[in-house]
Tab-separated table of C-alpha atoms in Angstrom:
chain	number	residue	atom	x	y	z
A	1	MET	CA	22.153	10.649	23.266
A	2	ILE	CA	25.313	8.708	24.151
A	3	ALA	CA	23.864	5.587	22.548
A	4	ALA	CA	23.082	7.538	19.372
A	5	ILE	CA	26.633	8.924	19.230
A	6	VAL	CA	28.161	5.479	19.707
A	7	ASN	CA	25.811	4.052	17.095
A	8	GLY	CA	26.988	6.723	14.664
A	9	PHE	CA	30.423	5.112	14.566
A	10	GLN	CA	28.919	2.232	12.587
A	11	LYS	CA	29.520	4.377	9.500
A	12	VAL	CA	33.224	3.484	9.765
A	13	PRO	CA	32.849	-0.303	9.359
A	14	HIS	CA	29.977	0.292	6.938
A	15	THR	CA	32.342	1.950	4.473
A	16	ALA	CA	34.887	-0.842	4.880
A	17	PHE	CA	32.259	-3.557	4.452
A	18	TYR	CA	30.888	-1.839	1.354
A	19	CYS	CA	34.346	-1.868	-0.222
A	20	LEU	CA	34.817	-5.472	0.832
A	21	LEU	CA	31.626	-6.419	-0.981
A	22	VAL	CA	32.298	-4.795	-4.320
A	23	GLU	CA	36.036	-4.423	-4.902
A	24	ASP	CA	36.692	-8.000	-5.988
A	25	THR	CA	33.267	-8.368	-7.577
A	26	ALA	CA	32.746	-7.907	-11.304
A	27	PRO	CA	30.446	-4.938	-12.101
A	28	LYS	CA	27.851	-7.182	-13.737
A	29	GLU	CA	27.658	-9.340	-10.611
A	30	ARG	CA	27.219	-6.501	-8.123
A	31	THR	CA	23.461	-6.443	-8.580
A	32	TYR	CA	23.350	-9.999	-7.250
A	33	VAL	CA	25.452	-8.965	-4.242
A	34	PHE	CA	23.100	-6.166	-3.251
A	35	THR	CA	20.070	-8.302	-4.028
A	36	LEU	CA	21.443	-10.925	-1.652
A	37	LEU	CA	21.908	-8.269	1.018
A	38	GLN	CA	18.340	-7.153	0.473
A	39	LEU	CA	17.215	-10.777	0.711
A	40	ILE	CA	18.925	-11.107	4.082
A	41	SER	CA	17.206	-7.936	5.239
A	42	VAL	CA	13.868	-9.161	3.922
A	43	VAL	CA	14.168	-12.506	5.692
A	44	GLY	CA	14.949	-10.617	8.883
A	45	GLY	CA	11.760	-8.641	8.404
A	46	LEU	CA	9.758	-11.854	8.642
A	47	PHE	CA	10.640	-11.948	12.339
A	48	ALA	CA	9.275	-8.451	12.996
A	49	PRO	CA	6.048	-9.781	14.571
A	50	ILE	CA	8.192	-11.124	17.415
A	51	GLY	CA	8.775	-7.504	18.384
A	52	GLY	CA	5.044	-6.946	18.459
A	53	LEU	CA	4.577	-9.971	20.688
A	54	LEU	CA	7.267	-8.738	23.079
A	55	VAL	CA	5.647	-5.317	23.289
A	56	TYR	CA	2.216	-6.876	23.754
A	57	HIS	CA	3.423	-9.202	26.504
A	58	PHE	CA	5.890	-6.973	28.392
A	59	SER	CA	4.654	-3.466	27.389
A	60	LEU	CA	6.605	-0.994	25.250
A	61	VAL	CA	9.730	-0.077	27.241
A	62	PRO	CA	10.625	-3.559	28.578
A	63	GLY	CA	9.836	-5.062	25.173
A	64	VAL	CA	12.165	-2.636	23.404
A	65	ARG	CA	14.898	-3.310	25.963
A	66	ILE	CA	14.629	-7.040	25.290
A	67	MET	CA	14.904	-6.355	21.556
A	68	PHE	CA	18.035	-4.272	22.117
A	69	VAL	CA	19.621	-7.117	24.088
A	70	LEU	CA	18.745	-9.585	21.331
A	71	ALA	CA	20.133	-7.178	18.733
A	72	CYS	CA	23.379	-6.889	20.690
A	73	ILE	CA	23.773	-10.671	20.805
A	74	MET	CA	22.944	-11.142	17.121
A	75	MET	CA	25.206	-8.330	15.950
A	76	THR	CA	28.099	-9.580	18.062
A	77	ILE	CA	27.749	-12.991	16.425
A	78	GLN	CA	27.661	-11.228	13.056
A	79	PHE	CA	30.832	-9.235	13.761
A	80	ILE	CA	32.774	-12.300	14.856
A	81	GLY	CA	31.495	-14.420	11.989
A	82	ARG	CA	32.225	-11.755	9.398
A	83	HIS	CA	35.716	-11.242	10.773
A	84	TYR	CA	36.652	-14.888	10.334
A	85	ALA	CA	34.665	-15.571	7.157
A	86	THR	CA	35.945	-12.724	4.973
A	87	ARG	CA	39.332	-11.726	3.603
A	88	GLU	CA	40.828	-8.441	2.498
A	89	THR	CA	40.488	-7.530	-1.176
A	90	ASP	CA	43.486	-7.189	-3.471
A	91	ILE	CA	42.869	-3.460	-3.777
A	92	GLY	CA	42.601	-3.264	0.003
A	93	TYR	CA	46.048	-4.814	0.466
A	94	ARG	CA	47.515	-2.417	-2.069
A	95	LYS	CA	45.891	0.601	-0.448
A	96	MET	CA	47.166	-0.421	2.992
A	97	LYS	CA	50.721	-0.550	1.654
A	98	GLU	CA	50.307	2.878	0.085
A	99	ALA	CA	48.833	4.342	3.283
A	100	LYS	CA	51.767	3.177	5.425
A	101	SER	CA	54.130	5.595	3.719
A	102	MET	CA	51.611	8.451	3.642
A	103	SER	CA	51.511	11.218	6.246
A	104	ILE	CA	48.278	12.685	7.602
A	105	LYS	CA	48.825	15.807	5.523
A	106	GLU	CA	49.341	13.742	2.388
A	107	GLY	CA	46.254	11.717	3.240
A	108	MET	CA	44.119	14.848	3.562
A	109	SER	CA	45.556	16.146	0.309
A	110	ASP	CA	44.637	12.855	-1.327
A	111	TYR	CA	41.052	13.202	-0.088
A	112	LEU	CA	40.943	16.740	-1.475
A	113	SER	CA	42.100	15.570	-4.891
A	114	VAL	CA	39.476	12.813	-4.853
A	115	LEU	CA	36.819	15.385	-3.950
A	116	LYS	CA	37.868	17.477	-6.946
A	117	VAL	CA	37.520	14.425	-9.176
A	118	MET	CA	34.020	13.880	-7.800
A	119	LEU	CA	32.985	17.463	-8.448
A	120	ARG	CA	34.212	17.251	-12.039
A	121	SER	CA	32.078	14.205	-12.793
A	122	PRO	CA	28.447	15.134	-13.569
A	123	LEU	CA	27.495	11.465	-13.846
A	124	LEU	CA	28.842	10.735	-10.387
A	125	LEU	CA	27.155	13.781	-8.871
A	126	ILE	CA	23.773	12.857	-10.342
A	127	ILE	CA	23.785	9.276	-9.075
A	128	PHE	CA	25.072	10.506	-5.710
A	129	ALA	CA	22.188	12.984	-5.547
A	130	VAL	CA	19.724	10.153	-6.170
A	131	TYR	CA	21.460	8.033	-3.525
A	132	ILE	CA	21.385	10.849	-0.969
A	133	LEU	CA	17.686	11.463	-1.619
A	134	PHE	CA	17.048	7.745	-1.192
A	135	ASN	CA	18.802	7.775	2.170
A	136	PHE	CA	16.901	10.909	3.180
A	137	GLN	CA	13.513	9.354	2.506
A	138	THR	CA	14.551	6.114	4.202
A	139	THR	CA	15.508	7.987	7.362
A	140	VAL	CA	12.327	10.048	7.454
A	141	LYS	CA	10.003	7.153	6.718
A	142	THR	CA	11.565	4.662	9.116
A	143	THR	CA	11.536	7.307	11.854
A	144	TYR	CA	7.897	8.295	11.552
A	145	VAL	CA	5.950	5.483	9.911
A	146	SER	CA	5.363	3.531	13.134
A	147	ILE	CA	4.365	6.675	15.024
A	148	PHE	CA	2.082	7.631	12.150
A	149	MET	CA	0.386	4.241	12.192
A	150	VAL	CA	-0.233	4.331	15.931
A	151	GLU	CA	-1.074	7.988	16.495
A	152	TYR	CA	-2.713	9.037	13.228
A	153	LEU	CA	-4.075	5.825	11.734
A	154	GLN	CA	-4.888	4.578	15.246
A	155	LEU	CA	-3.552	1.058	14.865
A	156	GLY	CA	-2.496	-1.034	17.835
A	157	SER	CA	1.223	-1.013	18.658
A	158	GLY	CA	1.260	-4.799	18.375
A	159	LEU	CA	-0.432	-4.769	14.971
A	160	ILE	CA	2.105	-2.512	13.266
A	161	SER	CA	4.804	-5.187	13.593
A	162	VAL	CA	2.846	-7.320	11.121
A	163	PHE	CA	3.419	-4.891	8.257
A	164	PRO	CA	7.225	-5.336	8.004
A	165	ALA	CA	6.686	-9.096	7.775
A	166	PHE	CA	3.974	-8.571	5.164
A	167	SER	CA	6.333	-6.297	3.237
A	168	SER	CA	9.066	-8.931	3.432
A	169	ILE	CA	6.788	-11.562	1.918
A	170	ILE	CA	5.990	-9.267	-1.017
A	171	MET	CA	9.696	-8.564	-1.525
A	172	LEU	CA	10.524	-12.267	-1.492
A	173	MET	CA	7.868	-12.901	-4.123
A	174	PHE	CA	9.263	-10.079	-6.247
A	175	MET	CA	12.775	-11.489	-5.913
A	176	ARG	CA	11.635	-14.949	-6.857
A	177	TRP	CA	9.481	-14.225	-9.882
A	178	ILE	CA	10.206	-10.728	-11.198
A	179	MET	CA	13.855	-9.810	-10.626
A	180	PRO	CA	15.305	-12.721	-12.639
A	181	ARG	CA	13.375	-11.421	-15.658
A	182	ILE	CA	14.917	-7.934	-15.501
A	183	ALA	CA	17.696	-7.500	-18.053
A	184	GLU	CA	20.812	-5.468	-17.297
A	185	SER	CA	19.904	-2.977	-20.024
A	186	GLN	CA	16.551	-2.253	-18.338
A	187	VAL	CA	17.893	-1.486	-14.868
A	188	ASN	CA	17.790	2.322	-15.060
A	189	ARG	CA	14.290	2.276	-16.511
A	190	ILE	CA	13.198	-0.099	-13.756
A	191	MET	CA	14.570	2.315	-11.158
A	192	VAL	CA	12.582	5.192	-12.646
A	193	TRP	CA	9.409	3.132	-12.446
A	194	GLY	CA	10.392	2.091	-8.942
A	195	PHE	CA	10.570	5.731	-7.894
A	196	ILE	CA	7.173	6.394	-9.483
A	197	ILE	CA	5.671	3.435	-7.632
A	198	SER	CA	7.278	4.627	-4.393
A	199	VAL	CA	5.669	8.050	-4.828
A	200	LEU	CA	2.331	6.298	-5.268
A	201	SER	CA	2.809	4.182	-2.135
A	202	ASN	CA	3.382	7.251	0.024
A	203	VAL	CA	0.442	9.093	-1.493
A	204	ILE	CA	-1.769	6.099	-0.653
A	205	LEU	CA	-0.405	6.146	2.897
A	206	VAL	CA	-1.199	9.846	3.236
A	207	VAL	CA	-4.786	9.557	1.982
A	208	ALA	CA	-5.576	6.387	3.957
A	209	PRO	CA	-8.426	6.960	6.443
A	210	LYS	CA	-7.874	6.155	10.096
A	211	GLY	CA	-8.030	2.450	10.801
A	212	ASP	CA	-8.210	1.507	7.110
A	213	LEU	CA	-6.168	-1.697	6.920
A	214	ILE	CA	-6.965	-2.261	3.246
A	215	LEU	CA	-5.363	0.944	1.964
A	216	LEU	CA	-2.502	0.518	4.403
A	217	SER	CA	-1.914	-2.982	3.057
A	218	VAL	CA	-2.006	-1.671	-0.512
A	219	SER	CA	0.517	1.016	0.409
A	220	THR	CA	2.756	-1.628	1.993
A	221	ILE	CA	2.591	-3.844	-1.098
A	222	VAL	CA	3.334	-0.962	-3.464
A	223	ALA	CA	6.175	0.290	-1.248
A	224	ALA	CA	7.721	-3.184	-1.116
A	225	ILE	CA	7.643	-3.470	-4.902
A	226	GLY	CA	9.091	0.028	-5.254
A	227	THR	CA	11.924	-0.826	-2.877
A	228	MET	CA	12.860	-3.942	-4.811
A	229	MET	CA	12.790	-1.977	-8.061
A	230	THR	CA	15.181	0.631	-6.696
A	231	TYR	CA	17.412	-0.350	-3.782
A	232	PRO	CA	19.609	-3.154	-5.203
A	233	TYR	CA	19.940	-1.459	-8.582
A	234	LEU	CA	20.713	1.946	-7.072
A	235	GLU	CA	23.397	0.451	-4.839
A	236	THR	CA	24.865	-1.267	-7.881
A	237	ALA	CA	24.766	1.930	-9.940
A	238	VAL	CA	26.618	3.812	-7.202
A	239	ALA	CA	29.176	1.014	-6.838
A	240	ASN	CA	29.800	0.883	-10.590
A	241	ALA	CA	30.084	4.665	-10.847
A	242	ILE	CA	32.950	4.769	-8.339
A	243	ASP	CA	36.493	4.094	-9.464
A	244	ASP	CA	37.950	1.020	-7.736
A	245	GLU	CA	41.211	2.790	-6.932
A	246	ASN	CA	39.462	5.564	-5.017
A	247	ARG	CA	36.422	3.629	-3.813
A	248	ALA	CA	37.066	3.869	-0.073
A	249	LYS	CA	37.740	7.605	-0.168
A	250	ILE	CA	34.851	8.441	-2.489
A	251	PHE	CA	32.399	6.309	-0.548
A	252	ALA	CA	33.596	7.857	2.717
A	253	LEU	CA	33.002	11.322	1.254
A	254	LEU	CA	29.591	10.166	0.058
A	255	GLN	CA	28.746	9.042	3.584
A	256	VAL	CA	29.711	12.490	4.861
A	257	LEU	CA	27.416	14.096	2.288
A	258	ILE	CA	24.619	11.738	3.302
A	259	LEU	CA	25.082	12.632	6.967
A	260	ILE	CA	25.032	16.350	6.152
A	261	VAL	CA	21.723	15.925	4.339
A	262	ILE	CA	19.977	13.438	6.623
A	263	SER	CA	21.169	14.856	9.961
A	264	PRO	CA	18.541	17.617	9.911
A	265	SER	CA	15.933	15.220	8.515
A	266	GLY	CA	14.830	14.220	12.006
A	267	VAL	CA	14.295	17.847	12.989
A	268	ILE	CA	12.566	18.638	9.699
A	269	GLY	CA	10.413	15.532	9.982
A	270	GLY	CA	9.516	16.294	13.594
A	271	TRP	CA	8.615	19.871	12.755
A	272	ALA	CA	6.538	18.714	9.781
A	273	TYR	CA	4.875	15.960	11.822
A	274	GLY	CA	3.889	18.529	14.434
A	275	ILE	CA	2.099	20.567	11.773
A	276	ASP	CA	0.436	17.566	10.145
A	277	PRO	CA	1.449	13.906	10.591
A	278	ARG	CA	1.066	13.344	6.851
A	279	ILE	CA	3.641	15.941	5.793
A	280	PRO	CA	6.757	13.766	6.433
A	281	PHE	CA	5.419	11.227	3.958
A	282	LEU	CA	4.773	13.950	1.423
A	283	LEU	CA	8.447	14.865	1.865
A	284	VAL	CA	9.320	11.225	1.229
A	285	ALA	CA	7.161	11.238	-1.891
A	286	GLY	CA	8.863	14.471	-2.935
A	287	ALA	CA	12.310	12.898	-2.578
A	288	PHE	CA	11.234	10.057	-4.843
A	289	ALA	CA	9.653	12.503	-7.295
A	290	ILE	CA	12.888	14.505	-7.573
A	291	SER	CA	14.800	11.273	-8.157
A	292	ILE	CA	12.753	10.482	-11.269
A	293	PRO	CA	14.099	13.275	-13.542
A	294	LEU	CA	17.568	12.895	-12.025
A	295	MET	CA	17.573	9.221	-12.942
A	296	MET	CA	16.362	10.037	-16.442
A	297	VAL	CA	19.205	12.522	-16.919
A	298	TYR	CA	21.672	9.988	-15.517
A	299	THR	CA	20.438	7.331	-17.937
A	300	LYS	CA	20.759	9.705	-20.883
A	301	LYS	CA	24.278	10.804	-19.934
A	302	GLN	CA	25.360	7.235	-19.272
A	303	HIS	CA	24.036	6.179	-22.666
A	304	GLN	CA	25.930	9.029	-24.331
A	305	LEU	CA	29.103	8.065	-22.485
A	306	ASP	CA	28.747	4.409	-23.451
A	307	SER	CA	28.086	5.331	-27.085
A	308	SER	CA	31.155	7.559	-27.129
A	309	ALA	CA	33.272	4.787	-25.632
A	310	MET	CA	32.032	2.310	-28.228
A	311	LYS	CA	32.885	4.731	-31.044
A	312	ASN	CA	36.401	5.189	-29.671
A	313	ILE	CA	36.871	1.426	-29.520
A	314	HIS	CA	35.540	1.056	-33.056
A	315	PHE	CA	37.903	3.656	-34.460
């Protein structure tokens, strides 16, 4: 419990790092930033079988403890390296100067005014809803997929570590040969198809018979493709939807909304898993399914907004 509470504080640097990534980056280049982040994550996934080997050799608890120690070392190196390798953004410097002369009351009032701006922007609310649903399904799936594979599909605990590496290979292939062909104008449509594919991947996972490695592999491939068709573009869409001047505050509020939604997801997932181990993945599929019409509405409204802006420029 204490470890979970301490780990929760990572949301603070996460918001700062997010702003650091996008504030000095041109909107058209932000897709590449988030794709690079996904690439780093994917490459890390290639080392997942090491976890399986540790569990196989030392048993579950000692193996996990070793992985936590390794994670601590790696993350400490990351923190130090990031501290010395990055610099504050221009907007960041300006915001720090503004914050120095601002009282706590004024700061809270500023957050309230930003919240009002958020609530008055249908476009922002729609893309935030999609983003929150994406985080919800990520939390549920990452929490229960390994348990599901071991307990329901009856796979060995060492074998399940192969699937993240397999998924990473598929993602790397998608990055190499497919993503460069996707035009900026097609991004929203690609996300819609990504959500559809993600629904399919979870349905395949649910209907897979016990011990069926073929269907499980198909589900992994489809899920990997769906992730690459959604994650980097969704992150970019959220980043581009947020005003640079209020980015830190809006993203912080978004993180609060995400926590409000995903905090009960563990309880909901556990309750659902107790009824039937397949239900959490139906919830995941449902989150993706809801995202499809939301993304369609977002695309339509964004197109209308862009058309209106072009007309104003023309006249």
